[in-house]
Coordinates of C-alpha atoms in Angstrom, one line a residue:
Chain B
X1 CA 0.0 0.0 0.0
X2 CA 1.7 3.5 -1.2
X3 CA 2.6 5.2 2.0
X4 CA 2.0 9.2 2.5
X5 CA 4.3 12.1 4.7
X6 CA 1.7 14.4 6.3
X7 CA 3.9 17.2 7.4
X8 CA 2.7 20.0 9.8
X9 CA 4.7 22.8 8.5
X10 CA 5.2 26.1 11.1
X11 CA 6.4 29.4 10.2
X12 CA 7.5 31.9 12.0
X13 CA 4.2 33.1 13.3
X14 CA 2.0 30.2 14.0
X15 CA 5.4 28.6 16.2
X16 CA 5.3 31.9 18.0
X17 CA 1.8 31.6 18.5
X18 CA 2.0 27.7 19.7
X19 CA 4.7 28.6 22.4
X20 CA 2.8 31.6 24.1
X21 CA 0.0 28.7 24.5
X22 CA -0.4 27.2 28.3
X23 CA -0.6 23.8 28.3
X24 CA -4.6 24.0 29.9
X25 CA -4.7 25.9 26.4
X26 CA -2.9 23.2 24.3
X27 CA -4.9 20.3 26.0
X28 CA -7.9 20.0 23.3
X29 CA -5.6 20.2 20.4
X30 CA -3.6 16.8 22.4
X31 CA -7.0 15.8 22.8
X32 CA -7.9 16.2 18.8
X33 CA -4.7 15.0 17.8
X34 CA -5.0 11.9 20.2
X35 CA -8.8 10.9 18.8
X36 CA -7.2 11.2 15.1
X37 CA -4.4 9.0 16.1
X38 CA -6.6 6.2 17.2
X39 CA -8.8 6.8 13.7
X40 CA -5.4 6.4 12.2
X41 CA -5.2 2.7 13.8
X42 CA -8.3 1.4 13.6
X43 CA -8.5 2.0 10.2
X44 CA -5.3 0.5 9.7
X45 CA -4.0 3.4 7.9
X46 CA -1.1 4.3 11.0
X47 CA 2.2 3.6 10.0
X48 CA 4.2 6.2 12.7
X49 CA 3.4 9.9 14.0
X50 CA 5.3 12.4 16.0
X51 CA 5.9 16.1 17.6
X52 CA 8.8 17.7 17.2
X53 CA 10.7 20.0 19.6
X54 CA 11.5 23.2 18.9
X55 CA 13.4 24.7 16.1
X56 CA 16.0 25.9 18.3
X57 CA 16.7 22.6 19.4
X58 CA 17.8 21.7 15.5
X59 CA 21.4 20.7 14.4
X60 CA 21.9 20.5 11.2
X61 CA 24.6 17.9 9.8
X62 CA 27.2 18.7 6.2
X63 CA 28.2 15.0 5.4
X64 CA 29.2 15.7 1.9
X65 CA 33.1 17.1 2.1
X66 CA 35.6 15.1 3.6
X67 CA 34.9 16.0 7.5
X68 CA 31.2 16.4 8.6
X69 CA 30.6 20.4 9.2
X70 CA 28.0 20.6 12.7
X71 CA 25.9 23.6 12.8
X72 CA 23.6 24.6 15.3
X73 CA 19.6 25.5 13.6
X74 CA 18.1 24.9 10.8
X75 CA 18.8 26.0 7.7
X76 CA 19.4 29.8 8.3
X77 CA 17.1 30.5 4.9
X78 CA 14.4 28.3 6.1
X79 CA 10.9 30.3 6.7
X80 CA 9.4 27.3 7.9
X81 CA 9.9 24.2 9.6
X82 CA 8.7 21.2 9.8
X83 CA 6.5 20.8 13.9
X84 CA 5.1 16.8 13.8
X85 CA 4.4 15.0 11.1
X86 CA 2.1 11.4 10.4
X87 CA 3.1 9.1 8.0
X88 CA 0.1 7.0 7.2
X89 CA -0.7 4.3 3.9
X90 CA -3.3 5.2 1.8
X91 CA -5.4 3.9 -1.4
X92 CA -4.5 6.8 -3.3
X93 CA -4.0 10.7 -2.9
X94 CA -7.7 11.3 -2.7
X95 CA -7.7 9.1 0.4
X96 CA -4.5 10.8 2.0
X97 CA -6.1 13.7 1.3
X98 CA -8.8 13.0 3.4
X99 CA -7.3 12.1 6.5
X100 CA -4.9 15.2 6.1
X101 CA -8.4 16.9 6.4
X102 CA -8.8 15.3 9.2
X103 CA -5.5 15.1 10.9
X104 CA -5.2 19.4 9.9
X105 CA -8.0 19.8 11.9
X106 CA -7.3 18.0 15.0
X107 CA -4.3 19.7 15.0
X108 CA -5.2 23.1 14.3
X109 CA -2.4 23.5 11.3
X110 CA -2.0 22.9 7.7
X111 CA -0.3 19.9 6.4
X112 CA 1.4 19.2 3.4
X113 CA 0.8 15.6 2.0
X114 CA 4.1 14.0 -0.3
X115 CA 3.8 10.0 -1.4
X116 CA 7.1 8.0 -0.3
X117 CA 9.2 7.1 -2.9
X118 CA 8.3 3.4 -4.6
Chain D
X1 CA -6.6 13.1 -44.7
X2 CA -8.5 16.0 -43.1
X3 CA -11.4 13.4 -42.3
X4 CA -9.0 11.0 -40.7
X5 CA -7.5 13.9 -38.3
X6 CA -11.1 15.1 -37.4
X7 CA -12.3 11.7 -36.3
X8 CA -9.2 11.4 -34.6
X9 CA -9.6 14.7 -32.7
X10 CA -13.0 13.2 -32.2
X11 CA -12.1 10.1 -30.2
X12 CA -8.6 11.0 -29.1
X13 CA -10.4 11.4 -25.6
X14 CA -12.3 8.1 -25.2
X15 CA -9.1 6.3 -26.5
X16 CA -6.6 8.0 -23.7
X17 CA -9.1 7.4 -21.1
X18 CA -9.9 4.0 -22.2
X19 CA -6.2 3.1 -22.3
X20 CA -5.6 4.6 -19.0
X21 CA -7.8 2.7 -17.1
X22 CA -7.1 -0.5 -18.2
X23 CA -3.1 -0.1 -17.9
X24 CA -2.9 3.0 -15.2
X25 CA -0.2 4.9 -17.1
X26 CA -1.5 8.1 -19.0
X27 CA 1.9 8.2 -21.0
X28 CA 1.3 4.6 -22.1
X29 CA -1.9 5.9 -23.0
X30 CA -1.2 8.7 -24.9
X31 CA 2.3 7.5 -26.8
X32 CA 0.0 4.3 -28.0
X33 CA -2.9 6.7 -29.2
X34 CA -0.3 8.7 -31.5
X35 CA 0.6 4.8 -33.1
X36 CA -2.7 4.2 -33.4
X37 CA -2.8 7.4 -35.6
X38 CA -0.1 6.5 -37.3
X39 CA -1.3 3.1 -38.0
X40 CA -4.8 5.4 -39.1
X41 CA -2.8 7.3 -41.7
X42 CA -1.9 4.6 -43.1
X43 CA -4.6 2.0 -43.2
X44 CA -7.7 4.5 -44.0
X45 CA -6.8 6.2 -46.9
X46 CA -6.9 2.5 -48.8
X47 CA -9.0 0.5 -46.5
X48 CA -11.5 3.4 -45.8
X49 CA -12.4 5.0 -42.6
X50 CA -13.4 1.8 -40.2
X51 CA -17.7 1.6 -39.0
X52 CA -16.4 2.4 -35.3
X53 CA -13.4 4.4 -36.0
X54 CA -13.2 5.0 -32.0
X55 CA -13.5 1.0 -31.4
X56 CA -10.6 0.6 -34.6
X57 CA -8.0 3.1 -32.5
X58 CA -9.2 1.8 -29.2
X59 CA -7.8 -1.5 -30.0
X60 CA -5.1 -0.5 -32.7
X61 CA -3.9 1.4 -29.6
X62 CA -4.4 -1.1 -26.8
X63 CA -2.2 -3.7 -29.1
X64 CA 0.8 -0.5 -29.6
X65 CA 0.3 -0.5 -25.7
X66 CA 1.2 -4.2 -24.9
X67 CA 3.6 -3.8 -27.7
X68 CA 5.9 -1.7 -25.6
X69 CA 4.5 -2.5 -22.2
X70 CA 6.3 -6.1 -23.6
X71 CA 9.7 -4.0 -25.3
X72 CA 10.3 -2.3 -22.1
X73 CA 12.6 -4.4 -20.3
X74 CA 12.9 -2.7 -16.8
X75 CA 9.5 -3.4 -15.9
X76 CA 9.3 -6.2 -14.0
X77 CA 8.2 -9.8 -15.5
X78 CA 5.0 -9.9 -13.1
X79 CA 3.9 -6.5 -13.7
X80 CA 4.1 -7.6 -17.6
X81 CA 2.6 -11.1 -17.2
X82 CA -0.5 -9.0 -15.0
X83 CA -1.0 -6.3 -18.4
X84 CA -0.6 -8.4 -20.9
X85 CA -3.3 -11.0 -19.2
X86 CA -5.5 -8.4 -19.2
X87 CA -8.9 -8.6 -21.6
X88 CA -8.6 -7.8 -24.7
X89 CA -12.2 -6.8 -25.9
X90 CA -12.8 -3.3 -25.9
X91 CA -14.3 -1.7 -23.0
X92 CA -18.5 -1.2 -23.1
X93 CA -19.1 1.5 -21.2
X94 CA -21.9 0.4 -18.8
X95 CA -23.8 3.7 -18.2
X96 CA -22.6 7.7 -18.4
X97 CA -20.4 6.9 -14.5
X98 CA -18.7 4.5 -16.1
X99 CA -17.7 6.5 -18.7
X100 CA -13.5 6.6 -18.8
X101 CA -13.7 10.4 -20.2
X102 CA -15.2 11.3 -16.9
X103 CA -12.4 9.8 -14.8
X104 CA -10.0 11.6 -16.9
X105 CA -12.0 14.9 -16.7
X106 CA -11.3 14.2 -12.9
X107 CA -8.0 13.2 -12.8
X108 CA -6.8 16.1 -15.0
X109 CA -8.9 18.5 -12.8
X110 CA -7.5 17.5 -9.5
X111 CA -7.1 20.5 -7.0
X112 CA -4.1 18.6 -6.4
X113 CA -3.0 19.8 -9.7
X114 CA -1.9 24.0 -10.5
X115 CA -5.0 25.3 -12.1
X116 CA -2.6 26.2 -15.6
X117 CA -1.5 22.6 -15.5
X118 CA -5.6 21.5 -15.3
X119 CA -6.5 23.8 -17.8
X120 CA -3.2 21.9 -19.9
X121 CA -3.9 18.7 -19.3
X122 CA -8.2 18.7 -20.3
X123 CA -7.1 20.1 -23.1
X124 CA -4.4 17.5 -24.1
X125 CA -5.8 15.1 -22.7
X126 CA -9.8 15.1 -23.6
X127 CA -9.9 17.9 -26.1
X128 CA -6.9 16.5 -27.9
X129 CA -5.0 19.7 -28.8
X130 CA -1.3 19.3 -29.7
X131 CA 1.2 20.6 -26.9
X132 CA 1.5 23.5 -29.6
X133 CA -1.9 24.1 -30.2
X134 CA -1.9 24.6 -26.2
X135 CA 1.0 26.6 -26.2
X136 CA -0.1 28.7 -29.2
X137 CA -3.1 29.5 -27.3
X138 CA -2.4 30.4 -23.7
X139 CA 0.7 32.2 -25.2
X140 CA 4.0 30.6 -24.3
X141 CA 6.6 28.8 -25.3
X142 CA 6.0 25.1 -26.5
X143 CA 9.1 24.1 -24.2
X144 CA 7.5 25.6 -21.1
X145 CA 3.9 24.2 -21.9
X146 CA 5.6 20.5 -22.4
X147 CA 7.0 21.1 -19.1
X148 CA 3.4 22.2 -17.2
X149 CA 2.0 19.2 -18.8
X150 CA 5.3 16.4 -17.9
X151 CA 5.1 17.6 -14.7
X152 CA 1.3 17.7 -14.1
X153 CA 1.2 14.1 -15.5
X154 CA 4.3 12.9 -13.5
X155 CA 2.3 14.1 -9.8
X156 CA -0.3 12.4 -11.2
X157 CA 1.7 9.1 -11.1
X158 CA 3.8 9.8 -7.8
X159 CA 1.7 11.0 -5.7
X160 CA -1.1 8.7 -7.3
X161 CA -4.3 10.7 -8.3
X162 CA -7.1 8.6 -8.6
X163 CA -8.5 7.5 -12.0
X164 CA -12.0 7.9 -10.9
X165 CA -15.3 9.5 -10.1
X166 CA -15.3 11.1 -6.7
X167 CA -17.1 9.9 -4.4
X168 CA -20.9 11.3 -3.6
X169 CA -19.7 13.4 -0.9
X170 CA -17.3 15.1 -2.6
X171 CA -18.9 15.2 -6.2
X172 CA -20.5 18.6 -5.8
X173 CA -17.1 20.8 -5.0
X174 CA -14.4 18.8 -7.2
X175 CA -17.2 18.7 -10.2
X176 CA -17.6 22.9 -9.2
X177 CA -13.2 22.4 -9.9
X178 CA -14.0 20.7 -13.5
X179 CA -16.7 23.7 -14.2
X180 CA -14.6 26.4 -13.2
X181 CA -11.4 24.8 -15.9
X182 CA -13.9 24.6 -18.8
X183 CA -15.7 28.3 -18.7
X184 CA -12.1 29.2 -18.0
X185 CA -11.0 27.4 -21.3
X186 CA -13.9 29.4 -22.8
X187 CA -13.0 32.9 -21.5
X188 CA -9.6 32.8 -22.4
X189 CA -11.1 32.0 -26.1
X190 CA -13.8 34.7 -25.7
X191 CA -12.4 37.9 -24.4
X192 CA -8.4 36.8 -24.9
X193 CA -6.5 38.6 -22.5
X194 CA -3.9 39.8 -25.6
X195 CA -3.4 40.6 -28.9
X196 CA -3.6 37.5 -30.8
X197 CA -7.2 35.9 -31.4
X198 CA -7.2 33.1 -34.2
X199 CA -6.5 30.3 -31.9
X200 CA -8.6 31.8 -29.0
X201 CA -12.1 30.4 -31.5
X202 CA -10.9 27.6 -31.2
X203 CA -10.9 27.8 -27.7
X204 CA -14.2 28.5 -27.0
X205 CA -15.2 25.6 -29.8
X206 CA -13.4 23.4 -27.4
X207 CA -14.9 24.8 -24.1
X208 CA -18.4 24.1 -25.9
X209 CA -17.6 21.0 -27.1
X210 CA -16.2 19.5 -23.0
X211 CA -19.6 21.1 -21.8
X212 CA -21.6 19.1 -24.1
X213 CA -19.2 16.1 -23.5
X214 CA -19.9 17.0 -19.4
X215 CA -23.5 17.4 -20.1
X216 CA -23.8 13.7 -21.9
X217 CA -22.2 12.7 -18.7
X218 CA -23.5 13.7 -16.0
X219 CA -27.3 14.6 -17.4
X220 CA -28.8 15.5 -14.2
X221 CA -26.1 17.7 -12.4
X222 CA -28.1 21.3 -13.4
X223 CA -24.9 23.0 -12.6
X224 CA -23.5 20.9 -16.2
X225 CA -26.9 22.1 -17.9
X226 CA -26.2 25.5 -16.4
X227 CA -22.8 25.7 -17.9
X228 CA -23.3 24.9 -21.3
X229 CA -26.1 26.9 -21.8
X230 CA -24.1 30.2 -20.5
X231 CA -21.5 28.9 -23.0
X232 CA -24.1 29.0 -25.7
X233 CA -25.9 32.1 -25.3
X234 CA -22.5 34.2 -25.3
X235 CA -21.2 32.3 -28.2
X236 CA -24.5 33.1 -29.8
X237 CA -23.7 36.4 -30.0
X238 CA -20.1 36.2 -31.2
X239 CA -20.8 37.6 -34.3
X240 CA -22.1 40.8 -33.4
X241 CA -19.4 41.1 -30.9
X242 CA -17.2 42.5 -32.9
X243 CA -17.3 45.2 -35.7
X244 CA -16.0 44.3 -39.2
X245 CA -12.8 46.6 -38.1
X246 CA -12.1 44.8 -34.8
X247 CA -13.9 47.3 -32.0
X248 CA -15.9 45.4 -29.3
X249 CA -20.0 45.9 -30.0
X250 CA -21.4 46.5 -26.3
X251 CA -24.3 44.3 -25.8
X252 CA -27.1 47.4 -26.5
X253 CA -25.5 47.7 -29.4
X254 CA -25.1 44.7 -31.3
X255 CA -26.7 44.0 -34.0
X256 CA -29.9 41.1 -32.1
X257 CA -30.5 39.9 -36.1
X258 CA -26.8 38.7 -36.4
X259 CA -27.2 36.5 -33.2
X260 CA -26.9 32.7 -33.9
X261 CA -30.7 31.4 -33.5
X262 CA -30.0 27.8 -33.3
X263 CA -27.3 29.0 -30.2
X264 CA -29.8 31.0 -28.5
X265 CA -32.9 28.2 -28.9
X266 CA -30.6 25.6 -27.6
X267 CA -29.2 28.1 -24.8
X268 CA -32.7 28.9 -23.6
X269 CA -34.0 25.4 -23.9
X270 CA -31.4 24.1 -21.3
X271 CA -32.1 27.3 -19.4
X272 CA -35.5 26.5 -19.1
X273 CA -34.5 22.7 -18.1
X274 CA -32.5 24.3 -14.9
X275 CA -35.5 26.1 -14.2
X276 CA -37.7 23.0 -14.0
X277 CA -35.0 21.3 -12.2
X278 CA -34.7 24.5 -9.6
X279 CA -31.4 23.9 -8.1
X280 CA -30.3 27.5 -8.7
X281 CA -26.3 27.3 -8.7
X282 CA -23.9 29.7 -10.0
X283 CA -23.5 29.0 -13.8
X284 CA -27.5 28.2 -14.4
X285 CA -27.8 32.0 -12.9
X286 CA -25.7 33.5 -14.7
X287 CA -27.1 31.5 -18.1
X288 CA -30.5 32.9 -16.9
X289 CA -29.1 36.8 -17.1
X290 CA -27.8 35.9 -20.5
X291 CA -31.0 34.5 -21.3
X292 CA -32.7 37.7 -19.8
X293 CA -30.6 39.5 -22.7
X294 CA -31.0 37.2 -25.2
X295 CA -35.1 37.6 -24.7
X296 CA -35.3 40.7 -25.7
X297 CA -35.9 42.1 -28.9
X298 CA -34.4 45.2 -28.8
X299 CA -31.9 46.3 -25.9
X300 CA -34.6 48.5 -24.4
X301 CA -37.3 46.1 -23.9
X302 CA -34.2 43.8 -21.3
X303 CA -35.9 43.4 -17.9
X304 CA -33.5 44.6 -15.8
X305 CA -35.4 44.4 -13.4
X306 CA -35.1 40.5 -13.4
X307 CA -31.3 40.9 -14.3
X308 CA -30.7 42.5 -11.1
X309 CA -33.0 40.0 -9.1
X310 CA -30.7 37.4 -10.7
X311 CA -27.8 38.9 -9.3
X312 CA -29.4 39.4 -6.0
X313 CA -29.8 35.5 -6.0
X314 CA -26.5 35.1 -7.6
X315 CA -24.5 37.4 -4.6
X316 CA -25.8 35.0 -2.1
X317 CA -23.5 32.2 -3.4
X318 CA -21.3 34.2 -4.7
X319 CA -20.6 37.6 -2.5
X320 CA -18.0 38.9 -4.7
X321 CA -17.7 42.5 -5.8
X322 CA -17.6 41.5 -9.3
X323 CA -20.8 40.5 -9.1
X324 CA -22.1 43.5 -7.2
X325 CA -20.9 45.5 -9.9
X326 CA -22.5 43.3 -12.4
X327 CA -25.8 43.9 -10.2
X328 CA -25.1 47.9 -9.8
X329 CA -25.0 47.8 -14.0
X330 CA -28.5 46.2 -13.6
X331 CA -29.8 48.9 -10.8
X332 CA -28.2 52.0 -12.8
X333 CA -30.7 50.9 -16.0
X334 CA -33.5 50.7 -13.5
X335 CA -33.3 53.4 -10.9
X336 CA -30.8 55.7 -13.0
X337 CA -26.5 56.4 -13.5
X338 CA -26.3 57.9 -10.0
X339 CA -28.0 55.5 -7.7
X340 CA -25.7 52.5 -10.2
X341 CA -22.3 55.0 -9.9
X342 CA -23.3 54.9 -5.9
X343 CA -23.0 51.2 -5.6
X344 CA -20.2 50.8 -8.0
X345 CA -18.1 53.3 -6.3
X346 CA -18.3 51.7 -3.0
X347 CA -16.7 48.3 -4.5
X348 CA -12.6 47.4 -4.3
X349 CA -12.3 46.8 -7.7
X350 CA -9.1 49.7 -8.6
X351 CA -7.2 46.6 -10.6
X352 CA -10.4 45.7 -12.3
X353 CA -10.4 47.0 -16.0
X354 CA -14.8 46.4 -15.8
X355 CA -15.1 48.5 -13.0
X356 CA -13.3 51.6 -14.5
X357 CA -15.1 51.0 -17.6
X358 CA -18.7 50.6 -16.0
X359 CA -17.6 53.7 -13.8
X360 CA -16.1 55.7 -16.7
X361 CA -20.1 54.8 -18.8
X362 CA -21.9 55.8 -15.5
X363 CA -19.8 59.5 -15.1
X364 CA -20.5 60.1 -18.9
X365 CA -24.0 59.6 -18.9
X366 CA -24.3 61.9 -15.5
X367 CA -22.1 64.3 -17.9
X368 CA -19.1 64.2 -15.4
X369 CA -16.6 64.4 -18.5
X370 CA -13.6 65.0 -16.7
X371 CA -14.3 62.6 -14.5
X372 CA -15.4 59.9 -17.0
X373 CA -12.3 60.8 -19.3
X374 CA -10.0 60.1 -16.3
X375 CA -11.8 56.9 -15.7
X376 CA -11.3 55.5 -19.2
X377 CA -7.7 56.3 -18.9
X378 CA -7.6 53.9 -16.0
X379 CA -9.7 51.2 -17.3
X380 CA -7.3 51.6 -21.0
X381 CA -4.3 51.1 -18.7
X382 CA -5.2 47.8 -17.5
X383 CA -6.2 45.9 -20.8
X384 CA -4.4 44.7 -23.8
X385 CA -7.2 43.4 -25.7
X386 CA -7.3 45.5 -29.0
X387 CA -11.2 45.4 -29.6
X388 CA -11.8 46.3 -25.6
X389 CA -9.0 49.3 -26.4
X390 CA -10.2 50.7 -29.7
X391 CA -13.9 50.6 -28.0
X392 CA -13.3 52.6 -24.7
X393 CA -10.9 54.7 -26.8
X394 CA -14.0 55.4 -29.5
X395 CA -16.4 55.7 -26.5
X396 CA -13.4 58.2 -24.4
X397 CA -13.4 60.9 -27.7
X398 CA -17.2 60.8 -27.6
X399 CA -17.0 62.4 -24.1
X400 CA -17.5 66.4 -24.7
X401 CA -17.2 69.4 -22.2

């Protein structure tokens, strides 16, 4: 079965937003997110989900030259970042689609949707 | 010759579909149409055009199809052994769902896709237009159209688009996506946004000819009905549109004998079947206020009153400004240019070339000239269209004081 990246992308803004939350504030987005999740099983459709920390807790690893070059953040062009993400098998985009829908809502972001490779 | 390319333009669309469906590659698809045309070229001239030319390509293609599916050694041996097993009788359709041409229509109007690459692919794909043809007429450059349409077609495999009817639930908005590509197909062929216009008929021959394809489809979607009778009643006018030295004819001015009658009949028939149906949506509305025109025998006897109840009816799907200004045209014939000029001045519509020009008509009529010249300079700075031009510049020297 093809398998499908939901990505919750944050900009600047909306990660700004997110931290000034309390967590009494942030519990019915866990909440949403949690009753998705289960969706996600029972239909058979989980493959594995997670949250990310913070941006500022990024490094960012050069492997291509001879010696590996460590750097602290993200990409320093980078206007948005990736904040959890779902990775889920699907019929078909029409059906990723759908519980993107779903998963966008219980979370309260957008998410971008990209098939695996093969 | 010429016959054999026609019928070929003709079931170009039923072929691809067809093809696609049965081995769930659209380049297999089209590559093994363009054989069968080949093979067509060929064949008819001596043998004569076949009794089902669409069945005769349908299978000349489906054989090109295996042909290479069997060449092409880096597909695996199962995946061969699974198309190659497949049935080789041509496909019956079973009922208008079942229809492959409506899966494509679909599939190349995914709001997955960029709307330019939709617009690309029903065209190449259903209507059967050469890449050129395509490029020709949305004015660039073949390599960059080829480009829009490789790369439309290769999401379309990776991130696997369905080749298929939506579902009930979502029939209404993605169908309201396939609408929206077709009247645009037709708009860029009716009022062109440049110079050049002998590719742009074409166009909106094309448009027509999806909205009848749509309409044989999908019978009882009004919205379909709707469509194609908008499409009709505007094209029925064509002729008087334009003057024999290229100046755009406003509606109150066109010449109502030159109209196409058949057009208009047909237009108003399917107007009246939306009617009966009453599922008012946005396209059967705006056929009605065509058909309101298209009523009247003279541009004096238009009810404008009923034009601008349409609109009313119309602004509650659709609150856009454009259609308020379409209803403030309506109320300025009714109650007069001032209580019209009111309405349309309120509206944020300065990059709108309609609104200066409805605004620049309104000033003149109130005898505003300074006004109304300054007016038509803004609305002539926003358009390239030559017959739009030379009319608001024709209508600009008429202004006096």
């Amino acid at each position: 079965m093809p398998q499908y990246f939901l990505a919750v992308n944050h900009d600047e803004a909306e990660a700004a937003r997110l931290s000034a939350l309390t967590p009494e504030q942030m519990q019915p987005m866990f909440e949403a997110v949690g009753v998705f999740n289960q969706q996600l099983q029972d239909a058979g459709a989980w493959v594995f989900a997670g949250g990310l920390e913070g941006v500022e807790s990024s490094t960012v690893v050069d492997g291509t030259g001879d010696r590996p070059v460590i750097t602290d953040g993200p990409f320093s062009e980078s206007k948005e970042f990736l904040g959890g993400f779902w990775i889920i098998e699907a019929d078909d985009l029409d059906a990723a689609l759908d519980w993107a829908t779903r998963g966008s809502k219980a979370c309260g972001g957008r998410v971008e949707v990209r098939p695996f490779q093969g | 010759m010429e016959v054999i390319e026609r019928v070929y333009r003709e079931e170009f669309g039923r072929v691809v579909a067809s093809l696609t469906r049965r081995f769930g590659d659209i380049d297999v698809a089209e590559d093994a149409a363009g054989e069968a045309l080949l093979v067509a070229l060929e064949k008819w001239p001596v043998d004569g055009v076949p009794p089902n030319p669409g069945a005769w390509l349908t299978t000349t293609a489906a054989r090109k199809a295996i042909d290479r599916i069997r060449r092409e050694s880096h597909r695996d041996a199962k995946h061969q052994a699974a198309l190659v097993m497949v049935d080789d009788t041509p496909h019956e359709p079973t009922g208008p769902v079942e229809d492959d041409r409506l899966r494509m229509v679909f599939t190349c109007c995914h709001p997955a896709l960029a709307p330019e690459a939709r617009v690309a692919l029903t065209l190449r794909l259903l209507g059967g237009l050469t890449v050129a043809e395509i490029a020709q007429a949305f004015l660039v450059p073949e390599a960059t159209m080829a480009q829009r349409i490789t790369r439309a077609k290769k999401k379309i495999a990776t991130a696997r688009i369905p080749f298929r009817v939506p579902s009930l639930g979502d029939l209404p908005e993605r169908l309201g996506g396939v609408l929206a590509v077709v009247y645009l197909v037709f708009n860029e062929g009716y009022l062109s946004s440049s110079a050049r216009t002998s590719v742009r008929d074409d166009l909106t021959a094309e448009a027509i000819r999806l909205g009848r394809l749509l309409r044989g489809l999908l019978p009882d979607e009004p919205e379909v009905t709707g469509l194609l009778a908008l499409m009709l009643l505007i094209e029925a006018r064509r002729s008087a549109r334009l003057s024999t030295d290229g100046v755009l004819v406003p509606l109150p001015e066109q010449d109502r004998g030159a109209w196409s009658r058949p057009l208009v009949d047909e237009g108003h028939a399917l107007v009246r079947e939306c009617l009966r149906v009453n599922r008012p949506g946005r396209y059967q509305l705006l056929a009605a206020v065509n058909a309101v025109h298209t009523d009247a025998r003279s541009a004096a006897d238009t009810d404008w009153a009923q034009v601008a109840a349409l609109y009313d009816r119309l602004a509650v799907i659709d609150p856009s400004p454009v259609v308020q200004l379409n209803r403030a045209i309506a109320v300025a014939e009714l109650d007069g240019p001032e209580v019209g000029l009111a309405l349309v001045d309120r509206l944020p519509l300065e990059g709108y070339h309609p609104w200066h020009a409805t605004r620049a008509d309104l000033l003149r009529r109130l005898g505003r000239s300074a006004q109304a010249r300054a007016a038509y300079d803004a609305a002539l700075a926003l358009i390239d269209n030559p017959a739009e031009t030379a009319y608001l510049t024709r209508r600009r020297s008429e202004v006096t004081g």
